[in-house]
Amino acid sequence: MERFVVAIVLGGVALVAGLWLVTLSGTFSTAWLAGAVLVCLGLLGLGAGIWSEVELDR
């Protein structure tokens, strides 16, 4: 499987898992902070996967 597809899929899964943790846990609890970290990592994974396929013509 292509590397960018793996990054996009894993980033999306981490994003969704993080959003669920943030939604279902108490504010600023350990689970909430873990969810916030997962959201950030998921966004980075999605961004990296998409950006790796962007070609800029200058």
PDB file of N, CA and C in Angstrom, residues 9-58:
ATOM      1  N   VAL A   9      -4.842   7.244   6.417  1.00  0.00           N
ATOM      2  CA  VAL A   9      -5.739   6.350   7.156  1.00  0.00           C
ATOM      3  C   VAL A   9      -5.406   6.349   8.645  1.00  0.00           C
ATOM      4  N   LEU A  10      -4.134   6.207   8.988  1.00  0.00           N
ATOM      5  CA  LEU A  10      -3.754   6.205  10.402  1.00  0.00           C
ATOM      6  C   LEU A  10      -4.023   7.567  11.051  1.00  0.00           C
ATOM      7  N   GLY A  11      -3.799   8.634  10.306  1.00  0.00           N
ATOM      8  CA  GLY A  11      -4.110   9.959  10.827  1.00  0.00           C
ATOM      9  C   GLY A  11      -5.596  10.121  11.084  1.00  0.00           C
ATOM     10  N   GLY A  12      -6.407   9.618  10.190  1.00  0.00           N
ATOM     11  CA  GLY A  12      -7.858   9.690  10.371  1.00  0.00           C
ATOM     12  C   GLY A  12      -8.339   8.863  11.546  1.00  0.00           C
ATOM     13  N   VAL A  13      -7.787   7.683  11.709  1.00  0.00           N
ATOM     14  CA  VAL A  13      -8.167   6.822  12.835  1.00  0.00           C
ATOM     15  C   VAL A  13      -7.757   7.476  14.156  1.00  0.00           C
ATOM     16  N   ALA A  14      -6.556   8.024  14.218  1.00  0.00           N
ATOM     17  CA  ALA A  14      -6.098   8.698  15.432  1.00  0.00           C
ATOM     18  C   ALA A  14      -6.953   9.923  15.733  1.00  0.00           C
ATOM     19  N   LEU A  15      -7.324  10.658  14.702  1.00  0.00           N
ATOM     20  CA  LEU A  15      -8.167  11.834  14.882  1.00  0.00           C
ATOM     21  C   LEU A  15      -9.527  11.463  15.459  1.00  0.00           C
ATOM     22  N   VAL A  16     -10.154  10.457  14.894  1.00  0.00           N
ATOM     23  CA  VAL A  16     -11.474  10.029  15.378  1.00  0.00           C
ATOM     24  C   VAL A  16     -11.381   9.484  16.802  1.00  0.00           C
ATOM     25  N   ALA A  17     -10.362   8.667  17.080  1.00  0.00           N
ATOM     26  CA  ALA A  17     -10.197   8.126  18.431  1.00  0.00           C
ATOM     27  C   ALA A  17      -9.959   9.248  19.438  1.00  0.00           C
ATOM     28  N   GLY A  18      -9.149  10.214  19.066  1.00  0.00           N
ATOM     29  CA  GLY A  18      -8.895  11.339  19.950  1.00  0.00           C
ATOM     30  C   GLY A  18     -10.127  12.173  20.203  1.00  0.00           C
ATOM     31  N   LEU A  19     -10.911  12.400  19.162  1.00  0.00           N
ATOM     32  CA  LEU A  19     -12.146  13.174  19.339  1.00  0.00           C
ATOM     33  C   LEU A  19     -13.134  12.448  20.244  1.00  0.00           C
ATOM     34  N   TRP A  20     -13.217  11.121  20.127  1.00  0.00           N
ATOM     35  CA  TRP A  20     -14.084  10.352  21.021  1.00  0.00           C
ATOM     36  C   TRP A  20     -13.602  10.458  22.465  1.00  0.00           C
ATOM     37  N   LEU A  21     -12.297  10.341  22.678  1.00  0.00           N
ATOM     38  CA  LEU A  21     -11.761  10.453  24.037  1.00  0.00           C
ATOM     39  C   LEU A  21     -12.045  11.826  24.634  1.00  0.00           C
ATOM     40  N   VAL A  22     -11.836  12.862  23.852  1.00  0.00           N
ATOM     41  CA  VAL A  22     -12.089  14.223  24.342  1.00  0.00           C
ATOM     42  C   VAL A  22     -13.565  14.405  24.664  1.00  0.00           C
ATOM     43  N   THR A  23     -14.432  13.860  23.840  1.00  0.00           N
ATOM     44  CA  THR A  23     -15.872  14.025  24.029  1.00  0.00           C
ATOM     45  C   THR A  23     -16.376  13.259  25.250  1.00  0.00           C
ATOM     46  N   LEU A  24     -15.869  12.051  25.461  1.00  0.00           N
ATOM     47  CA  LEU A  24     -16.425  11.179  26.484  1.00  0.00           C
ATOM     48  C   LEU A  24     -15.746  11.279  27.853  1.00  0.00           C
ATOM     49  N   SER A  25     -14.684  12.038  27.970  1.00  0.00           N
ATOM     50  CA  SER A  25     -13.987  12.113  29.257  1.00  0.00           C
ATOM     51  C   SER A  25     -14.138  13.506  29.864  1.00  0.00           C
ATOM     52  N   GLY A  26     -13.815  13.593  31.132  1.00  0.00           N
ATOM     53  CA  GLY A  26     -13.903  14.861  31.837  1.00  0.00           C
ATOM     54  C   GLY A  26     -12.828  15.825  31.368  1.00  0.00           C
ATOM     55  N   THR A  27     -13.156  17.099  31.420  1.00  0.00           N
ATOM     56  CA  THR A  27     -12.236  18.120  30.947  1.00  0.00           C
ATOM     57  C   THR A  27     -10.946  18.105  31.759  1.00  0.00           C
ATOM     58  N   PHE A  28      -9.831  18.112  31.057  1.00  0.00           N
ATOM     59  CA  PHE A  28      -8.475  18.134  31.612  1.00  0.00           C
ATOM     60  C   PHE A  28      -8.142  16.920  32.476  1.00  0.00           C
ATOM     61  N   SER A  29      -8.826  15.798  32.256  1.00  0.00           N
ATOM     62  CA  SER A  29      -8.440  14.550  32.899  1.00  0.00           C
ATOM     63  C   SER A  29      -7.318  13.913  32.072  1.00  0.00           C
ATOM     64  N   THR A  30      -6.780  12.821  32.557  1.00  0.00           N
ATOM     65  CA  THR A  30      -5.711  12.136  31.830  1.00  0.00           C
ATOM     66  C   THR A  30      -6.197  11.636  30.478  1.00  0.00           C
ATOM     67  N   ALA A  31      -7.400  11.069  30.448  1.00  0.00           N
ATOM     68  CA  ALA A  31      -7.960  10.583  29.184  1.00  0.00           C
ATOM     69  C   ALA A  31      -8.219  11.741  28.221  1.00  0.00           C
ATOM     70  N   TRP A  32      -8.655  12.867  28.748  1.00  0.00           N
ATOM     71  CA  TRP A  32      -8.914  14.043  27.906  1.00  0.00           C
ATOM     72  C   TRP A  32      -7.614  14.523  27.274  1.00  0.00           C
ATOM     73  N   LEU A  33      -6.550  14.579  28.076  1.00  0.00           N
ATOM     74  CA  LEU A  33      -5.256  15.018  27.537  1.00  0.00           C
ATOM     75  C   LEU A  33      -4.713  14.026  26.512  1.00  0.00           C
ATOM     76  N   ALA A  34      -4.904  12.733  26.759  1.00  0.00           N
ATOM     77  CA  ALA A  34      -4.482  11.726  25.774  1.00  0.00           C
ATOM     78  C   ALA A  34      -5.263  11.888  24.476  1.00  0.00           C
ATOM     79  N   GLY A  35      -6.545  12.183  24.587  1.00  0.00           N
ATOM     80  CA  GLY A  35      -7.357  12.428  23.398  1.00  0.00           C
ATOM     81  C   GLY A  35      -6.890  13.652  22.639  1.00  0.00           C
ATOM     82  N   ALA A  36      -6.531  14.705  23.365  1.00  0.00           N
ATOM     83  CA  ALA A  36      -6.041  15.924  22.712  1.00  0.00           C
ATOM     84  C   ALA A  36      -4.739  15.647  21.968  1.00  0.00           C
ATOM     85  N   VAL A  37      -3.872  14.831  22.560  1.00  0.00           N
ATOM     86  CA  VAL A  37      -2.618  14.462  21.893  1.00  0.00           C
ATOM     87  C   VAL A  37      -2.916  13.640  20.645  1.00  0.00           C
ATOM     88  N   LEU A  38      -3.865  12.712  20.740  1.00  0.00           N
ATOM     89  CA  LEU A  38      -4.243  11.910  19.565  1.00  0.00           C
ATOM     90  C   LEU A  38      -4.817  12.778  18.453  1.00  0.00           C
ATOM     91  N   VAL A  39      -5.608  13.769  18.812  1.00  0.00           N
ATOM     92  CA  VAL A  39      -6.158  14.681  17.802  1.00  0.00           C
ATOM     93  C   VAL A  39      -5.023  15.393  17.073  1.00  0.00           C
ATOM     94  N   CYS A  40      -4.059  15.903  17.822  1.00  0.00           N
ATOM     95  CA  CYS A  40      -2.927  16.598  17.200  1.00  0.00           C
ATOM     96  C   CYS A  40      -2.118  15.666  16.297  1.00  0.00           C
ATOM     97  N   LEU A  41      -1.854  14.455  16.782  1.00  0.00           N
ATOM     98  CA  LEU A  41      -1.110  13.494  15.968  1.00  0.00           C
ATOM     99  C   LEU A  41      -1.898  13.088  14.717  1.00  0.00           C
ATOM    100  N   GLY A  42      -3.205  12.942  14.869  1.00  0.00           N
ATOM    101  CA  GLY A  42      -4.038  12.604  13.717  1.00  0.00           C
ATOM    102  C   GLY A  42      -4.021  13.693  12.667  1.00  0.00           C
ATOM    103  N   LEU A  43      -4.104  14.942  13.105  1.00  0.00           N
ATOM    104  CA  LEU A  43      -4.038  16.054  12.152  1.00  0.00           C
ATOM    105  C   LEU A  43      -2.683  16.108  11.456  1.00  0.00           C
ATOM    106  N   LEU A  44      -1.619  15.859  12.203  1.00  0.00           N
ATOM    107  CA  LEU A  44      -0.284  15.830  11.598  1.00  0.00           C
ATOM    108  C   LEU A  44      -0.164  14.696  10.573  1.00  0.00           C
ATOM    109  N   GLY A  45      -0.705  13.527  10.907  1.00  0.00           N
ATOM    110  CA  GLY A  45      -0.663  12.398   9.975  1.00  0.00           C
ATOM    111  C   GLY A  45      -1.449  12.673   8.707  1.00  0.00           C
ATOM    112  N   LEU A  46      -2.644  13.229   8.876  1.00  0.00           N
ATOM    113  CA  LEU A  46      -3.443  13.586   7.697  1.00  0.00           C
ATOM    114  C   LEU A  46      -2.729  14.630   6.844  1.00  0.00           C
ATOM    115  N   GLY A  47      -2.222  15.645   7.503  1.00  0.00           N
ATOM    116  CA  GLY A  47      -1.520  16.704   6.770  1.00  0.00           C
ATOM    117  C   GLY A  47      -0.289  16.195   6.048  1.00  0.00           C
ATOM    118  N   ALA A  48       0.482  15.341   6.712  1.00  0.00           N
ATOM    119  CA  ALA A  48       1.687  14.795   6.090  1.00  0.00           C
ATOM    120  C   ALA A  48       1.346  13.908   4.896  1.00  0.00           C
ATOM    121  N   GLY A  49       0.299  13.101   5.047  1.00  0.00           N
ATOM    122  CA  GLY A  49      -0.099  12.233   3.936  1.00  0.00           C
ATOM    123  C   GLY A  49      -0.582  13.012   2.731  1.00  0.00           C
ATOM    124  N   ILE A  50      -1.352  14.041   2.976  1.00  0.00           N
ATOM    125  CA  ILE A  50      -1.856  14.869   1.865  1.00  0.00           C
ATOM    126  C   ILE A  50      -0.731  15.684   1.255  1.00  0.00           C
ATOM    127  N   TRP A  51       0.098  16.294   2.109  1.00  0.00           N
ATOM    128  CA  TRP A  51       1.162  17.168   1.619  1.00  0.00           C
ATOM    129  C   TRP A  51       2.197  16.400   0.793  1.00  0.00           C
ATOM    130  N   SER A  52       2.402  15.119   1.103  1.00  0.00           N
ATOM    131  CA  SER A  52       3.398  14.341   0.365  1.00  0.00           C
ATOM    132  C   SER A  52       2.987  14.156  -1.103  1.00  0.00           C
ATOM    133  N   GLU A  53       1.714  14.307  -1.395  1.00  0.00           N
ATOM    134  CA  GLU A  53       1.253  14.134  -2.774  1.00  0.00           C
ATOM    135  C   GLU A  53       1.012  15.452  -3.514  1.00  0.00           C
ATOM    136  N   VAL A  54       1.194  16.564  -2.841  1.00  0.00           N
ATOM    137  CA  VAL A  54       0.976  17.874  -3.467  1.00  0.00           C
ATOM    138  C   VAL A  54       2.211  18.223  -4.288  1.00  0.00           C
ATOM    139  N   GLU A  55       1.986  18.602  -5.532  1.00  0.00           N
ATOM    140  CA  GLU A  55       3.078  19.037  -6.390  1.00  0.00           C
ATOM    141  C   GLU A  55       2.900  20.508  -6.701  1.00  0.00           C
ATOM    142  N   LEU A  56       3.930  21.274  -6.429  1.00  0.00           N
ATOM    143  CA  LEU A  56       3.880  22.708  -6.674  1.00  0.00           C
ATOM    144  C   LEU A  56       4.665  23.022  -7.948  1.00  0.00           C
ATOM    145  N   ASP A  57       3.990  23.611  -8.906  1.00  0.00           N
ATOM    146  CA  ASP A  57       4.663  24.028 -10.149  1.00  0.00           C
ATOM    147  C   ASP A  57       5.008  25.496 -10.020  1.00  0.00           C
ATOM    148  N   ARG A  58       6.290  25.771 -10.055  1.00  0.00           N
ATOM    149  CA  ARG A  58       6.728  27.174  -9.934  1.00  0.00           C
ATOM    150  C   ARG A  58       7.427  27.599 -11.189  1.00  0.00           C
TER     151      ARG A  58
END
